[in-house]
C-alpha positions as semicolon CSV with decimal commas, in nm:
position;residue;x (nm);y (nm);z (nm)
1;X;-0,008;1,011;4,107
2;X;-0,311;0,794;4,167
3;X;-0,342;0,485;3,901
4;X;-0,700;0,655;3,764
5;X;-0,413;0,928;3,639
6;X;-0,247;0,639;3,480
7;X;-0,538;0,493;3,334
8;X;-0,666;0,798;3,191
9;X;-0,306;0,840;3,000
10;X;-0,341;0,511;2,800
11;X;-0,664;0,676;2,645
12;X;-0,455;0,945;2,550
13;X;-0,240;0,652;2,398
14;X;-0,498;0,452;2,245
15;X;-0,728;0,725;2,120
16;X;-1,129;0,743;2,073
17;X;-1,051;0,368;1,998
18;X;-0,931;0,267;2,333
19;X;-1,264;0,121;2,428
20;X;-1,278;-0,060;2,083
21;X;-0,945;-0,225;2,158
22;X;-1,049;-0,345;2,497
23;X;-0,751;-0,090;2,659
24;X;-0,972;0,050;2,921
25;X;-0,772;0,248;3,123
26;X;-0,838;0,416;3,453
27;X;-0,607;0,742;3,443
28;X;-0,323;0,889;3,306
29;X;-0,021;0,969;3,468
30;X;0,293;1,201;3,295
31;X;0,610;0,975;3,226
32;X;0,469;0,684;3,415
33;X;0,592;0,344;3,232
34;X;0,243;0,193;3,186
35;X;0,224;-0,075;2,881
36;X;-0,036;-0,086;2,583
37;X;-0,172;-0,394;2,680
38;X;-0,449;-0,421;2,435
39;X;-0,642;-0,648;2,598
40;X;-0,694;-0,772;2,940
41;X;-0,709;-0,475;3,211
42;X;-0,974;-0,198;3,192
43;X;-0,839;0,103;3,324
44;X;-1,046;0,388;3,131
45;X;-1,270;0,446;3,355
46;X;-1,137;0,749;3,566
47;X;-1,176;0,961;3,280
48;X;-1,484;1,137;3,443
49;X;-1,454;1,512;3,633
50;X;-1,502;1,598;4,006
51;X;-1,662;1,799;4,237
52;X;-1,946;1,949;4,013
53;X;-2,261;1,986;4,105
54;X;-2,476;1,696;3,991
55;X;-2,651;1,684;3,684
56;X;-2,386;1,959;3,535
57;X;-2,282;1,708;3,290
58;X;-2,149;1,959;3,049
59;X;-1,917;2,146;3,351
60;X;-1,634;2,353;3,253
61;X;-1,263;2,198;3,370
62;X;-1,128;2,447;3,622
63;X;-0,747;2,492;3,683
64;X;-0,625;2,304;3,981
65;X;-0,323;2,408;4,254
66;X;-0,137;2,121;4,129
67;X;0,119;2,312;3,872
68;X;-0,157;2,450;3,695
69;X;-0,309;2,120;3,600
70;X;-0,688;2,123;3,472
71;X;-0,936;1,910;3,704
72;X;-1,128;1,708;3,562
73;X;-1,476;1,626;3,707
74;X;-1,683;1,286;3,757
75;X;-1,960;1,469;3,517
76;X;-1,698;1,588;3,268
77;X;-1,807;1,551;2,913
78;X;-1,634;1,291;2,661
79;X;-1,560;1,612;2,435
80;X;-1,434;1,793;2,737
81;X;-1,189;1,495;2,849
82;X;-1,108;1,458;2,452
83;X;-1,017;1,836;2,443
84;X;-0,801;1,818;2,764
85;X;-0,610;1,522;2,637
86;X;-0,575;1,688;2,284
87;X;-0,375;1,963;2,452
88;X;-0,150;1,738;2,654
89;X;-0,060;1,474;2,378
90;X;-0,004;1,815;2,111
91;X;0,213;1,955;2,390
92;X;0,420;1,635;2,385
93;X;0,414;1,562;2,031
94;X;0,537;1,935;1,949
95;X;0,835;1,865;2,275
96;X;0,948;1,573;2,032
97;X;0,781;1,256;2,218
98;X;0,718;1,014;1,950
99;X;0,343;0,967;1,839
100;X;0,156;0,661;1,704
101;X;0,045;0,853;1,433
102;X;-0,116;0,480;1,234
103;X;-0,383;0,508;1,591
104;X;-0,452;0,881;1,575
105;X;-0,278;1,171;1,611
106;X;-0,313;1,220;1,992
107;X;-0,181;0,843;2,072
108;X;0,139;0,855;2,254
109;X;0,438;0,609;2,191
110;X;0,489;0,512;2,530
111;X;0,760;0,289;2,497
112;X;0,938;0,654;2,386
113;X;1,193;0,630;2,676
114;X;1,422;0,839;2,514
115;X;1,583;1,189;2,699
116;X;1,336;1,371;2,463
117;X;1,028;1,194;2,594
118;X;1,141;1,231;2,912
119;X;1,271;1,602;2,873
120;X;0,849;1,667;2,686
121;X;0,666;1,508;2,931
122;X;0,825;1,732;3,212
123;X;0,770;2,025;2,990
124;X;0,415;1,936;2,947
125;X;0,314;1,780;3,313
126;X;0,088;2,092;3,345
127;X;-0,104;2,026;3,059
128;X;-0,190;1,620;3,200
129;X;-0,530;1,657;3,313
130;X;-0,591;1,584;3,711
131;X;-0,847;1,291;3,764
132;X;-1,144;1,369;4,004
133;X;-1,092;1,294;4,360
134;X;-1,371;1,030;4,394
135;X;-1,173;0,806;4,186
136;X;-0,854;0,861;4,379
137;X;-0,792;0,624;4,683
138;X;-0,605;0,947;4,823
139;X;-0,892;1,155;4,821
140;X;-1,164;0,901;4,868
141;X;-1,213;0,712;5,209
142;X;-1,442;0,507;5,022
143;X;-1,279;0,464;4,721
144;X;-1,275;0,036;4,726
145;X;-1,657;0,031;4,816
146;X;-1,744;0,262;4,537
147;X;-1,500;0,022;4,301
148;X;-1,692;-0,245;4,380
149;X;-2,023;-0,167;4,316
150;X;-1,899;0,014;4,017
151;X;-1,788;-0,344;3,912
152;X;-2,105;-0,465;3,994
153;X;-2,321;-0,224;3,794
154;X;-2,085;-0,275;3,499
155;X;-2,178;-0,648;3,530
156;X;-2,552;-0,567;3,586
157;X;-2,553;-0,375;3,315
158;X;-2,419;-0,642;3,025
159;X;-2,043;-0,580;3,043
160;X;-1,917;-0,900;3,230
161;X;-1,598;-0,811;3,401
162;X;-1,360;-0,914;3,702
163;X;-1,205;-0,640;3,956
164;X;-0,785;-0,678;3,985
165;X;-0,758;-0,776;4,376
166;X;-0,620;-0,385;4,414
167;X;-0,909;-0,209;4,255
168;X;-0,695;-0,072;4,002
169;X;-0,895;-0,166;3,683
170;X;-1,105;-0,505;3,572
171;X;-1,060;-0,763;3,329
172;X;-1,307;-0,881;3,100
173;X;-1,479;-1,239;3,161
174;X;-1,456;-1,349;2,824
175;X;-1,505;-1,202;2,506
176;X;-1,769;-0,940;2,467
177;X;-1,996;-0,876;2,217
178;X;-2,118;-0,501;2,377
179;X;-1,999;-0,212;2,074
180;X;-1,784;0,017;2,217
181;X;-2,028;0,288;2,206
182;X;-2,210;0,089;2,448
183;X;-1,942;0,012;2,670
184;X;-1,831;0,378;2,699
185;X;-2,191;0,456;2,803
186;X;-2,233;0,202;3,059
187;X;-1,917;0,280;3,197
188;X;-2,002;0,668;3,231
189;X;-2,337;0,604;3,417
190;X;-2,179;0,305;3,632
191;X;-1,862;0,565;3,699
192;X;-2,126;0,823;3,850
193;X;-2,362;0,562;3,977
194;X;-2,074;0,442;4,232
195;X;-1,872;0,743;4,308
196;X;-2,083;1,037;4,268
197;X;-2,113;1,239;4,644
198;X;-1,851;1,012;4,816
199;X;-1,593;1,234;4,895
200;X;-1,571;1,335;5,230
């Protein structure tokens, strides 16, 4: 699992608020131990679909080989990604993982380590939604390129932040004053900015 799979699941546990909280998460990945920081890394920004043709900004998920999973794309809608992530965190929640239900009910306890959690995220691993493959270092020969002048638009744009030396998410410089409505929006067109059409 690539860490924009993990990133993608702390939205999941932080909810439409994630953004808000400074939790900025760059994917989601079943069972994987990452912490709730609230604060310092940014690792939401892998939420975005592959593979669709550009300027399809509204493009449908499409199952992948990997058990079944849905694939997200780079142009994938927020109420797309939202819907996808409804269906995995209900799919844990109704296995018996324990919810944070005070944040919303799709936020996911993870420090749930219990046999149940454990035993519900197997049962739903083909409901966690596959990140695209531009924002997979796997997939994407130009994957810390791409990071970096994501990085840099996020900066041009008003949201001063610092890449982690891997490329796995950013921190902020700071505080920042940008709403989180804002943020979410320059992250989306700096996401598609830097990686759409690099896949080889």
């Amino acid at each position: 699992m690539n860490h924009f799979d993990i990133a993608v699941h702390h939205r999941v546990l932080g909810g439409a608020t994630a953004l808000a909280a400074g939790v900025l998460l760059l994917t989601g990945c079943a069972g994987s131990g990452d912490s709730d920081d609230k604060g310092s890394t940014r690792q939401d920004v892998a939420s975005l679909r592959s593979d669709a043709p550009a300027g399809n900004a509204t493009a449908q998920a499409t199952p992948s080989a990997d058990d079944g999973r849905p694939q997200l794309r780079l142009d994938s809608s927020e109420e797309e990604k939202d819907r996808y992530w409804h269906l995995y965190a209900a799919c844990l929640k109704d296995h018996g993982h324990k919810m944070l239900t005070a944040r919303g009910p799709d936020s996911i306890d993870q420090s749930d380590h219990s046999a149940t959690a454990k035993a519900a995220t197997k049962a739903c691993a083909n409901k966690l939604p596959l990140q695209p493959p531009e924002l997979d270092k796997a997939t994407n020969p130009h994957y810390d390129d791409d990071y970096r002048a994501y990085v840099k638009c996020l900066n041009r744009e008003g949201l001063k932040v610092t890449a982690l030396p891997d490329n796995s998410g950013w921190t902020y410089d700071g505080n920042t004053t940008m709403s989180a409505a804002r943020q979410s929006q320059v992250d989306r067109s700096c996401t598609l900015e830097a990686f759409r059409g690099k896949t080889r």
